[in-house]
Short mmCIF file of C-alpha atoms in Angstrom, two decimals:
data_model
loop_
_atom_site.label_atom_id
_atom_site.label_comp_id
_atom_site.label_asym_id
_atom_site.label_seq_id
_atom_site.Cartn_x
_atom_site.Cartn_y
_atom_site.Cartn_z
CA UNK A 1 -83.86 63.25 58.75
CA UNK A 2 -85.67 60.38 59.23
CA UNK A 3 -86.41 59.32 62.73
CA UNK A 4 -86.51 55.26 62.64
CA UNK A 5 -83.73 53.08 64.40
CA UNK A 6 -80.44 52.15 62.33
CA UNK A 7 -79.43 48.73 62.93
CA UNK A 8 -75.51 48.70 63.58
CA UNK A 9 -73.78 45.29 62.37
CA UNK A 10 -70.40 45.14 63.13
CA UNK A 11 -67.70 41.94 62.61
CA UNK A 12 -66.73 39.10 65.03
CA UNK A 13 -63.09 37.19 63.79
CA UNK A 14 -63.42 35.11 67.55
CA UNK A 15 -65.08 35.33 70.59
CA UNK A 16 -62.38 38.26 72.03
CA UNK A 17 -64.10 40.22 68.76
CA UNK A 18 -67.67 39.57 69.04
CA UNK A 19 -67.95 40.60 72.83
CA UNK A 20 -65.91 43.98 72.06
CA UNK A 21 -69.10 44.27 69.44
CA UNK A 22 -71.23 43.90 72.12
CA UNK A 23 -69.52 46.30 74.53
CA UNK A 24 -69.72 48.94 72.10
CA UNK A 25 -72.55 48.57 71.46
CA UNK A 26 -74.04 47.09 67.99
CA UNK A 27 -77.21 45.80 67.36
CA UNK A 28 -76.10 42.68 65.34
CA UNK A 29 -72.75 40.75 64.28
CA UNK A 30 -71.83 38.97 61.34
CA UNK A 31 -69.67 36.12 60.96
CA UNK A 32 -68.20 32.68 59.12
CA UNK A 33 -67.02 29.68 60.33
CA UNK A 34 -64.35 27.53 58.49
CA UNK A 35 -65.62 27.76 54.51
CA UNK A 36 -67.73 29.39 52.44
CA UNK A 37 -67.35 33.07 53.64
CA UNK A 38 -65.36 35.98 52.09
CA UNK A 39 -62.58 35.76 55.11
CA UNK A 40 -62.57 31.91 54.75
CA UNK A 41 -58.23 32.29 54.62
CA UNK A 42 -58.53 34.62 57.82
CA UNK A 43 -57.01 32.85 60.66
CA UNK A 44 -59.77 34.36 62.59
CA UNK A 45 -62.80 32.34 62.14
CA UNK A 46 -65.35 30.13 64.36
CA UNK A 47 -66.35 26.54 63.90
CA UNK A 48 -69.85 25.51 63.09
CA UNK A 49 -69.80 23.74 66.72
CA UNK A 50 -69.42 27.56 67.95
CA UNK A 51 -72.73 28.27 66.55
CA UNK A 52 -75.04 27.44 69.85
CA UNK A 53 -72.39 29.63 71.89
CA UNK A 54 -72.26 32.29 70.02
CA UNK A 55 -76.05 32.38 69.24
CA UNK A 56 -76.30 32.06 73.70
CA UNK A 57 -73.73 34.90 74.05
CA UNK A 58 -75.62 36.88 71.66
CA UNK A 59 -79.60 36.22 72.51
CA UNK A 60 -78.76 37.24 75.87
CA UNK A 61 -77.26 40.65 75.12
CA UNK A 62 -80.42 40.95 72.16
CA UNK A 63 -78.01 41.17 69.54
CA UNK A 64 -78.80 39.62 66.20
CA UNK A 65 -76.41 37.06 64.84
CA UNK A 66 -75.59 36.41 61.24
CA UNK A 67 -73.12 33.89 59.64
CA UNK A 68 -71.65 34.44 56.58
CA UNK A 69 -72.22 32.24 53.49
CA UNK A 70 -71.29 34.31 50.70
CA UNK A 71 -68.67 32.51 48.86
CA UNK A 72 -69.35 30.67 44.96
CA UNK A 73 -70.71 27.89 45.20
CA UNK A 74 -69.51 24.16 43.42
CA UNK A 75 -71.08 21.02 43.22
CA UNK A 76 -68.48 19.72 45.92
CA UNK A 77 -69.58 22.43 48.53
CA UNK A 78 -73.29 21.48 48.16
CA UNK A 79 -73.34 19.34 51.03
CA UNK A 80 -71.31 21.23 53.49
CA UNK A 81 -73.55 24.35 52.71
CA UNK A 82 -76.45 21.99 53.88
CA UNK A 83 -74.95 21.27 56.38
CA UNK A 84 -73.96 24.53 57.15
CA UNK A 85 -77.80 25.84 56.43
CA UNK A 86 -79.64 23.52 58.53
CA UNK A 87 -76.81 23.61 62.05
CA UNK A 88 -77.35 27.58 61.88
CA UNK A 89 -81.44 26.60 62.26
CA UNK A 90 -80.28 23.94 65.01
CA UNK A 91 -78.86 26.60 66.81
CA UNK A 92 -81.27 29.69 66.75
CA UNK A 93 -78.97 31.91 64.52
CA UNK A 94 -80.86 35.16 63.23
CA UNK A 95 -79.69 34.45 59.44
CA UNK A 96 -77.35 33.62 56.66
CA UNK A 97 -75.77 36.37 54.13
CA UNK A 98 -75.62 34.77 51.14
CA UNK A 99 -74.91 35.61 47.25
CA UNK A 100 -75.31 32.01 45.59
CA UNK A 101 -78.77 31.26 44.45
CA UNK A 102 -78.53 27.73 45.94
CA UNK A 103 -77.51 29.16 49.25
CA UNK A 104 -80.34 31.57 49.07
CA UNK A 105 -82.70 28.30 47.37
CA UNK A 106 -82.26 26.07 50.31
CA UNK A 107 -82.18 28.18 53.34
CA UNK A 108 -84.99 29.58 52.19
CA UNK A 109 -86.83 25.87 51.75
CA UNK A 110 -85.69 25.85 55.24
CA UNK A 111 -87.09 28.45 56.91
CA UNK A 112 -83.46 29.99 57.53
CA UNK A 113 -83.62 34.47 57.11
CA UNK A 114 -81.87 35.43 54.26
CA UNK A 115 -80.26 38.47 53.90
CA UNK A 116 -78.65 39.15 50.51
CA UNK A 117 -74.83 39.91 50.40
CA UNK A 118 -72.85 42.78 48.51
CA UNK A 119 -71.17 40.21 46.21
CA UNK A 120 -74.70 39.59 44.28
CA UNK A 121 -73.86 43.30 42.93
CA UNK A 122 -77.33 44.66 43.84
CA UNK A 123 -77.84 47.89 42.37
CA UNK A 124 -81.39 48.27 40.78
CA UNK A 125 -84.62 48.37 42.22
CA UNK A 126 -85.81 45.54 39.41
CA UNK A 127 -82.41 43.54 41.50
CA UNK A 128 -84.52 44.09 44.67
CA UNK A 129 -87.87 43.16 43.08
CA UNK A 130 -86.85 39.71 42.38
CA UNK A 131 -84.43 39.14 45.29
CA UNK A 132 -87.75 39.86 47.49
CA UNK A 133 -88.83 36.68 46.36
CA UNK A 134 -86.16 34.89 49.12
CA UNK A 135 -84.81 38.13 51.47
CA UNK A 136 -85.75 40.94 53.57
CA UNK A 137 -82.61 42.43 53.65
CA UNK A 138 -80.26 43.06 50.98
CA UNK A 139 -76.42 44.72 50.51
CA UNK A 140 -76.43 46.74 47.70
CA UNK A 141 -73.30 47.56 45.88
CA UNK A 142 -70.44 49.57 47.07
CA UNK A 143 -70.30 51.49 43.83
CA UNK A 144 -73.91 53.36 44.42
CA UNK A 145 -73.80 57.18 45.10
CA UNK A 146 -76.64 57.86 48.13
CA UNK A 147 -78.75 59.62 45.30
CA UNK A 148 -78.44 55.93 43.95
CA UNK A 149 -78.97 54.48 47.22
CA UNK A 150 -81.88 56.92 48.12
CA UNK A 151 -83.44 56.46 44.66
CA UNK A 152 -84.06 52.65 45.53
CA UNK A 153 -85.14 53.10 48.80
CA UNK A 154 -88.01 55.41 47.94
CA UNK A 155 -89.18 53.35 45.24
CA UNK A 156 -89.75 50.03 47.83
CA UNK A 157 -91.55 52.26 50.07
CA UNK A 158 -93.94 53.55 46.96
CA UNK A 159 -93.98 50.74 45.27
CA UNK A 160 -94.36 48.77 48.78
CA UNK A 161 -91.94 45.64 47.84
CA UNK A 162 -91.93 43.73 50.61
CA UNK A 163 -90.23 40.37 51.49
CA UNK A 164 -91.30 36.91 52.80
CA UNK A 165 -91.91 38.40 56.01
CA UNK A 166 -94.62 40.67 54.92
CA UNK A 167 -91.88 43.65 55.78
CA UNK A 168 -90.84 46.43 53.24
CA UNK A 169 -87.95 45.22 52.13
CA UNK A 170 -84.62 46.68 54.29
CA UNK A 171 -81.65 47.82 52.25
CA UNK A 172 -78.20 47.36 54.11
CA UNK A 173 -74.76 49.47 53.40
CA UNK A 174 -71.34 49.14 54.05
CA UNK A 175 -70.50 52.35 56.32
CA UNK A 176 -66.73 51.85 57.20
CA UNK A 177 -63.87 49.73 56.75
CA UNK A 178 -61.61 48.07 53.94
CA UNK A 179 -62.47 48.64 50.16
CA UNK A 180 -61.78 46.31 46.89
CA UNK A 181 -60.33 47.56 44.03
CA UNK A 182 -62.94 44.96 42.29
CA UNK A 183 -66.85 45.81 41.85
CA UNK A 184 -68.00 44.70 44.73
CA UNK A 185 -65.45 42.47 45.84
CA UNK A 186 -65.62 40.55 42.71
CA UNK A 187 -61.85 40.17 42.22
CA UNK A 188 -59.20 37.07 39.91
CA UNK A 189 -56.10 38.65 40.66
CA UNK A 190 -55.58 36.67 44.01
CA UNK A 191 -56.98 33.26 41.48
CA UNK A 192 -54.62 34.39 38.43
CA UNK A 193 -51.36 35.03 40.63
CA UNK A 194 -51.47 32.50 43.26
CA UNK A 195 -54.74 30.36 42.64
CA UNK A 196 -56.37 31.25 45.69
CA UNK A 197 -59.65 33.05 44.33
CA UNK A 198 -61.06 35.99 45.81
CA UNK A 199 -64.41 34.77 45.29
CA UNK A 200 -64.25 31.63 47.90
CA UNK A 201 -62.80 33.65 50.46
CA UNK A 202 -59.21 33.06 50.12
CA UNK A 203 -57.56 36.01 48.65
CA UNK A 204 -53.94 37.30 49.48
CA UNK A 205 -54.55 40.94 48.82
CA UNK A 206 -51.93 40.96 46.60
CA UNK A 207 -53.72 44.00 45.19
CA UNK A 208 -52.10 46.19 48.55
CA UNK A 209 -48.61 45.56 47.13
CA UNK A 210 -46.33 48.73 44.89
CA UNK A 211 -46.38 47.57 41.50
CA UNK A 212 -44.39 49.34 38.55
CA UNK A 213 -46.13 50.06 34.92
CA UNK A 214 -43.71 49.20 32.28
CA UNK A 215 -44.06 49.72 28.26
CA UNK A 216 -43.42 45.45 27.49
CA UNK A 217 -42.36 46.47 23.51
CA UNK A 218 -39.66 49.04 24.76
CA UNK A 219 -39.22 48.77 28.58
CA UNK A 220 -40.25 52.18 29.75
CA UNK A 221 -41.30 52.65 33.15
CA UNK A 222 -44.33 54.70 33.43
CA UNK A 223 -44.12 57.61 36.08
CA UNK A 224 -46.61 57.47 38.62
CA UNK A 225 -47.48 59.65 42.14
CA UNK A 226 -48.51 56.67 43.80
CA UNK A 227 -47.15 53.38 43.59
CA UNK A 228 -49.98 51.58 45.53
CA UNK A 229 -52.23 51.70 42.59
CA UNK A 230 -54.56 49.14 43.59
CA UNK A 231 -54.70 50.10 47.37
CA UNK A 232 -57.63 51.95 48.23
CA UNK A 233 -57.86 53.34 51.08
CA UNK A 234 -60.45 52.83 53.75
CA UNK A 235 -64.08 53.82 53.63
CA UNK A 236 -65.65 55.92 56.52
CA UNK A 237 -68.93 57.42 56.82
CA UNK A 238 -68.80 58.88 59.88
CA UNK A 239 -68.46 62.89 58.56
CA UNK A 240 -71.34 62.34 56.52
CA UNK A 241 -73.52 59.83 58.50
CA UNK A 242 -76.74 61.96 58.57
CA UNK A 243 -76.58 62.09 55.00
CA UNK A 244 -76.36 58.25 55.16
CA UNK A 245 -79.38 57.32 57.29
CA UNK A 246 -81.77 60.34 54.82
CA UNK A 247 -80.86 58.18 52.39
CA UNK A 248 -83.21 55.51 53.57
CA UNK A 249 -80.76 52.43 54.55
CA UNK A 250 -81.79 50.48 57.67
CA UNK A 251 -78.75 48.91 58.76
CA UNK A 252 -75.13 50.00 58.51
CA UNK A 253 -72.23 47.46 58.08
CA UNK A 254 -68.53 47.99 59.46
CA UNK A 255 -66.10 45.83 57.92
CA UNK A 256 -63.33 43.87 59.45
CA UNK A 257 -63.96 40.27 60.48
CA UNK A 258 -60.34 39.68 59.73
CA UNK A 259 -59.01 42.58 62.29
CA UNK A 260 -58.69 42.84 65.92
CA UNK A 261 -61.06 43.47 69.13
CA UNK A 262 -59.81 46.55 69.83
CA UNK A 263 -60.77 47.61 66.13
CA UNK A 264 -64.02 46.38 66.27
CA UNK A 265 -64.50 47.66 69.76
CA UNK A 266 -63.28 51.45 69.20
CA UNK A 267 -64.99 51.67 65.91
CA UNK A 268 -68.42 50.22 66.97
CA UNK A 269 -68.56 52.60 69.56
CA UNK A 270 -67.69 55.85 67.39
CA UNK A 271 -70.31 54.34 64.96
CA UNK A 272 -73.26 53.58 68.02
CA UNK A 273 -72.50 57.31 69.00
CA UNK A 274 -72.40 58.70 65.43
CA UNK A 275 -75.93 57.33 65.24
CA UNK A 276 -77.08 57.96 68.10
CA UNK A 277 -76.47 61.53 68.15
CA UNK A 278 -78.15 61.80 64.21
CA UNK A 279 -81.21 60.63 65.66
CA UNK A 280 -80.91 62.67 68.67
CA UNK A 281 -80.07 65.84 66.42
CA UNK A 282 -77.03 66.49 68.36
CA UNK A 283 -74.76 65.26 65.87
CA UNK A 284 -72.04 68.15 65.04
CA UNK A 285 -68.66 68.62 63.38
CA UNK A 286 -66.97 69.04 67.12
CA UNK A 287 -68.16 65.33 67.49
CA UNK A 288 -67.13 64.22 64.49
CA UNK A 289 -63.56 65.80 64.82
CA UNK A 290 -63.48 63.39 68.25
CA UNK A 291 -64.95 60.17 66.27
CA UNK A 292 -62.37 60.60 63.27
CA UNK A 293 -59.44 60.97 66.15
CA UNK A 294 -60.35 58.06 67.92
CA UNK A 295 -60.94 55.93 64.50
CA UNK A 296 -57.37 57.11 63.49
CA UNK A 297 -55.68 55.13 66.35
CA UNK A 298 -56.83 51.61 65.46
CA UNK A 299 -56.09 49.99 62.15
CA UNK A 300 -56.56 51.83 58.63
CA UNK A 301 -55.01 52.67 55.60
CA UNK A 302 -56.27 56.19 55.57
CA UNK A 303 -59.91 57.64 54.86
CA UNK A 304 -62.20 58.58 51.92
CA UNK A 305 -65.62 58.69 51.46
CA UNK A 306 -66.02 55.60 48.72
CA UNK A 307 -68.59 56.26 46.30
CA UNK A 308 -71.23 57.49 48.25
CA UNK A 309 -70.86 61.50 47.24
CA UNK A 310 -70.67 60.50 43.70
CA UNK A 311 -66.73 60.34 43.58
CA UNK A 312 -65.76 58.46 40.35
CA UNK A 313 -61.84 57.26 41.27
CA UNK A 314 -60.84 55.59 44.46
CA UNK A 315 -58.29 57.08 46.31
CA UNK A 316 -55.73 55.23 46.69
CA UNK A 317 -52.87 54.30 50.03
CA UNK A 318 -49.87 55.76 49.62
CA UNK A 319 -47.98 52.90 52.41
CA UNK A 320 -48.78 49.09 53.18
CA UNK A 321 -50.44 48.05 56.04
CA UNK A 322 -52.16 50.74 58.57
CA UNK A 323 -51.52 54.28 59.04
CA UNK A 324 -53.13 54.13 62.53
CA UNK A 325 -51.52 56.76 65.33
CA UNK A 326 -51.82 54.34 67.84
CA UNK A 327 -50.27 50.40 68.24
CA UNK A 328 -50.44 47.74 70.63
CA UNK A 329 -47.23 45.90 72.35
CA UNK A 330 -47.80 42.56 73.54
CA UNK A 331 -46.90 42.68 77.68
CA UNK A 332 -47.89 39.20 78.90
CA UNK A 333 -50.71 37.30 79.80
CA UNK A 334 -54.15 37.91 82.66
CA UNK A 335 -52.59 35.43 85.57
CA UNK A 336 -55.25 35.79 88.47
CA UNK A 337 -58.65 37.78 89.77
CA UNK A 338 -59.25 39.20 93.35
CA UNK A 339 -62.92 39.81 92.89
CA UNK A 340 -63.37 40.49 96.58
CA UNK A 341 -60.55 43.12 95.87
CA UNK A 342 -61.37 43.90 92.80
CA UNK A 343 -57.31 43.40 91.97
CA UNK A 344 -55.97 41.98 88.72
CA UNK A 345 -52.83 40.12 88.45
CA UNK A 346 -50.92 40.29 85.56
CA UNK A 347 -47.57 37.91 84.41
CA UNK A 348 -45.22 39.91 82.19
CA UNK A 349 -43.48 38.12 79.60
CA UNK A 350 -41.42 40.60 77.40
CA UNK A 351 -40.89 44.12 77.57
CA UNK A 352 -41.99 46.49 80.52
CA UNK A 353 -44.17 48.41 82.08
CA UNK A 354 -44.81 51.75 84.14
CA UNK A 355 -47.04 53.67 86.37
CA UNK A 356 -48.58 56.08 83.69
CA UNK A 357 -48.87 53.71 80.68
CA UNK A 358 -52.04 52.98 78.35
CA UNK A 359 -53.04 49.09 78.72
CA UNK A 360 -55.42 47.12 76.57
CA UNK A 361 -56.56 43.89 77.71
CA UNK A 362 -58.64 41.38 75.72
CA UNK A 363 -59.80 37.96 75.95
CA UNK A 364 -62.95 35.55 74.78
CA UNK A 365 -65.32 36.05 77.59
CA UNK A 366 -63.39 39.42 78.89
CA UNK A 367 -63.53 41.15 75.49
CA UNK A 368 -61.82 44.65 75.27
CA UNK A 369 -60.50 46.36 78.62
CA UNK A 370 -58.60 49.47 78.41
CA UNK A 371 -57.08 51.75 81.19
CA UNK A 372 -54.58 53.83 82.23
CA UNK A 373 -51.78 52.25 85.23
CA UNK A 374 -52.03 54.78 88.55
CA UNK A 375 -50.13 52.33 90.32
CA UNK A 376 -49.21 48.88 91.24
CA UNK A 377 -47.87 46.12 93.11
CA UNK A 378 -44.79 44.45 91.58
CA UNK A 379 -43.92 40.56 92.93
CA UNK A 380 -43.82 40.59 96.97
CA UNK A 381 -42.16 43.45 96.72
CA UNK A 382 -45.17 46.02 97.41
CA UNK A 383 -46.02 49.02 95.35
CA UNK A 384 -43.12 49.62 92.09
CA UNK A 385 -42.88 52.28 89.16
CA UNK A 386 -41.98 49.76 86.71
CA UNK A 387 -42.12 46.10 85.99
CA UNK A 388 -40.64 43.57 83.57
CA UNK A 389 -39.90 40.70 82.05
CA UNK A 390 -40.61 38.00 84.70
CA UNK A 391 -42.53 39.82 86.71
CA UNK A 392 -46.14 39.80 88.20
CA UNK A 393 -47.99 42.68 89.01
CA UNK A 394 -51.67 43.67 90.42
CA UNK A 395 -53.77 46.46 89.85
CA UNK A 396 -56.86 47.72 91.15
CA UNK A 397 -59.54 46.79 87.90
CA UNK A 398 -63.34 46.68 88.17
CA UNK A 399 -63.61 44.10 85.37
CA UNK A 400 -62.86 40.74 85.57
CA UNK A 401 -60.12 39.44 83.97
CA UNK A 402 -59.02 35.72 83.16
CA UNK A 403 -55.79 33.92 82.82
CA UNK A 404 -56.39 33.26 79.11
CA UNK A 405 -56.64 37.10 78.48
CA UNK A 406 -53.60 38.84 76.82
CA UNK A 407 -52.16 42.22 78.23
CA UNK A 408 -50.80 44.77 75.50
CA UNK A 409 -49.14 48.38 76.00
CA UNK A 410 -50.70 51.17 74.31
CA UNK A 411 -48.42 53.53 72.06
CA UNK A 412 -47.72 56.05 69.44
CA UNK A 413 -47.32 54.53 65.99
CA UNK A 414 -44.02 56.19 65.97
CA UNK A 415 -42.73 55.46 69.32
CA UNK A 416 -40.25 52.54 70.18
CA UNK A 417 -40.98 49.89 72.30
CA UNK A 418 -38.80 50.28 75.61
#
């Protein structure tokens, strides 16, 4: 196995998402702000006046930072990439991941890192040649098998192709999270249905949806297992991981700008361990059985292994939305912190809560807190089993908490709400 370090880049929606990346544990986060990235519809996204916060945050934890500018690119959007371009210099952000050539033409004028994005389709070592001309880093396709993979990764270390830094070039993969039915994310269902294009960000993933196959001449409906024919599910690496890193890739990608900071929280730190423990050598199938559980409770559509082990047909969801054996119920809302005490107060605003029950708490500076209630203290009315609607409550909590920060109940998929 090789021994060098694998950079782990994992995705920041807001501020509550990029500090759970940074408690657990990755080495860089990627990023877009309003336009121009492939999650520009997702209600989660910064503004370019985050930049010099987020680039702060990030520089003092030594965490890379990369934003996102991987879209097609018109005329009309030529200015507002500039703009774009030269505000992520301004603020001391690691680099752009781009897929438009004039994107990749005028950061590079400008001094701005490039890294190369999956939606250029990379998937050739001649692809890598020329792209070394602008990048250091590239995405290559999600399609590849690791033989693929490995293949071009041996041939820029023989070959020595390195990139405007004087560096071998570093080849990037996508190791877990949400897959397109498309090549690469290059997808016009979204643009033919409901004219929002895939390729500029805003698609409705209409793909996810059951869909029957009917003969148009005589109206048959075709029979099929699965009606979610377009749905694949989610990739994950994390069985296979060692197999990953021999293949020669330097940094690993999770997917999910668009999902929540517990998400990104729980399944940076399976991935930070997975590596960890490859180049370690203690990596093992009784670990793995404990990553796989934990990645099962936060958002998925089920697991396969992509394309990677030379699989030819996705496999496909057989449900919308997640499958994940855990959910979160909204509680209420971070009211007050006794640092001296170390005591949080809590306001409850719908449902309630006992002594005994899972909590997640998460917030823009907090990020993700999670712990289990021993006991607390309900109104003025000293220490209670339960408490609801209207109440407020304080436990004892070693992290600070802040009255912006939302409180949620952890549960079983299947259980209801009390």
């Amino acid at each position: 196995m090789r021994d060098s370090k694998i950079e782990l880049m994992s995705p920041a929606g807001n501020f509550e998402a990029l500090m759970a990346a940074i408690q657990g544990g990755a080495d860089s986060v990627y990023f877009g702000v309003e336009q121009l990235n492939m999650r520009a519809r997702a209600t989660m996204n910064f503004t370019i006046d985050d930049l010099e916060e987020i680039a702060r945050i990030c520089g003092e934890q030594d965490v890379r930072t990369y934003l996102t500018l991987n879209t097609i690119i018109y005329d009309h959007d030529l200015s507002l990439m500039k703009v774009i371009v030269d505000r992520v210099k301004e603020a001391g952000i690691t680099a752009i991941i781009a897929a438009d050539q004039a994107v990749i033409s005028y950061a590079f004028t400008k001094g701005v890192e490039v890294h190369i994005s999956t939606q250029s389709n990379i998937t050739n070592i001649e692809t890598v040649r020329f792209f070394s001309h602008f990048a250091d880093v590239m995405v290559l396709s999600r399609e590849l098998s690791l033989l693929q993979v490995k293949k071009i990764t041996d041939a820029i270390e023989r070959e020595q192709i390195k990139g405007p830094s004087g560096n071998l070039i570093e080849i990037e993969l996508f190791g877990h999270g949400a897959l397109c039915v498309a090549v690469s994310g290059k997808c016009y269902m979204s643009l033919h249905t409901h004219n929002a294009s895939a390729n500029r960000g805003a698609c409705i993933q209409n793909c996810r949806r059951q869909y029957k196959v009917i003969d148009i001449e005589e109206g048959y409906e075709l029979e099929i297992d699965n009606e979610f024919i377009m749905s694949p599910k989610d990739l994950c690496t994390i069985d296979f991981l060692d197999q990953v890193i021999d293949s020669g890739v330097k940094v690993l990608k999770i997917e999910g700008r668009g999902k929540g900071a517990d998400y990104v929280k729980t399944v940076t730190q399976c991935y930070r361990e997975a590596i960890d423990s490859c180049l370690d050598k203690t990596y093992s199938k009784e670990k793995v059985a404990n990553w796989m559980e934990r990645l099962t409770e936060v958002y998925n559509r089920g697991f396969w292994s992509g394309y990677y082990l030379g699989q030819k047909l996705g496999e496909w969801t057989s449900q919308p939305g997640s499958v994940a054996t855990k959910k979160k119920v909204f509680l209420g809302r971070g009211s007050h912190y006794y640092s001296k005490l170390g005591v949080a107060e809590f306001t409850m605003e719908t449902q309630k809560l006992k002594a005994g029950d899972h909590i997640l708490i998460t917030g823009p500076t907090t990020g993700v807190v999670e712990t289990v209630i021993e006991e607390m203290h309900v109104n003025d009315d000293g220490k209670k089993e339960v408490a609801v609607k209207g109440d407020k409550f304080t436990i004892k909590l070693d992290t600070q908490i802040r009255p912006s920060d939302k409180l949620y109940k952890i549960v079983d998929s299947e259980a209801v709400a009390q």
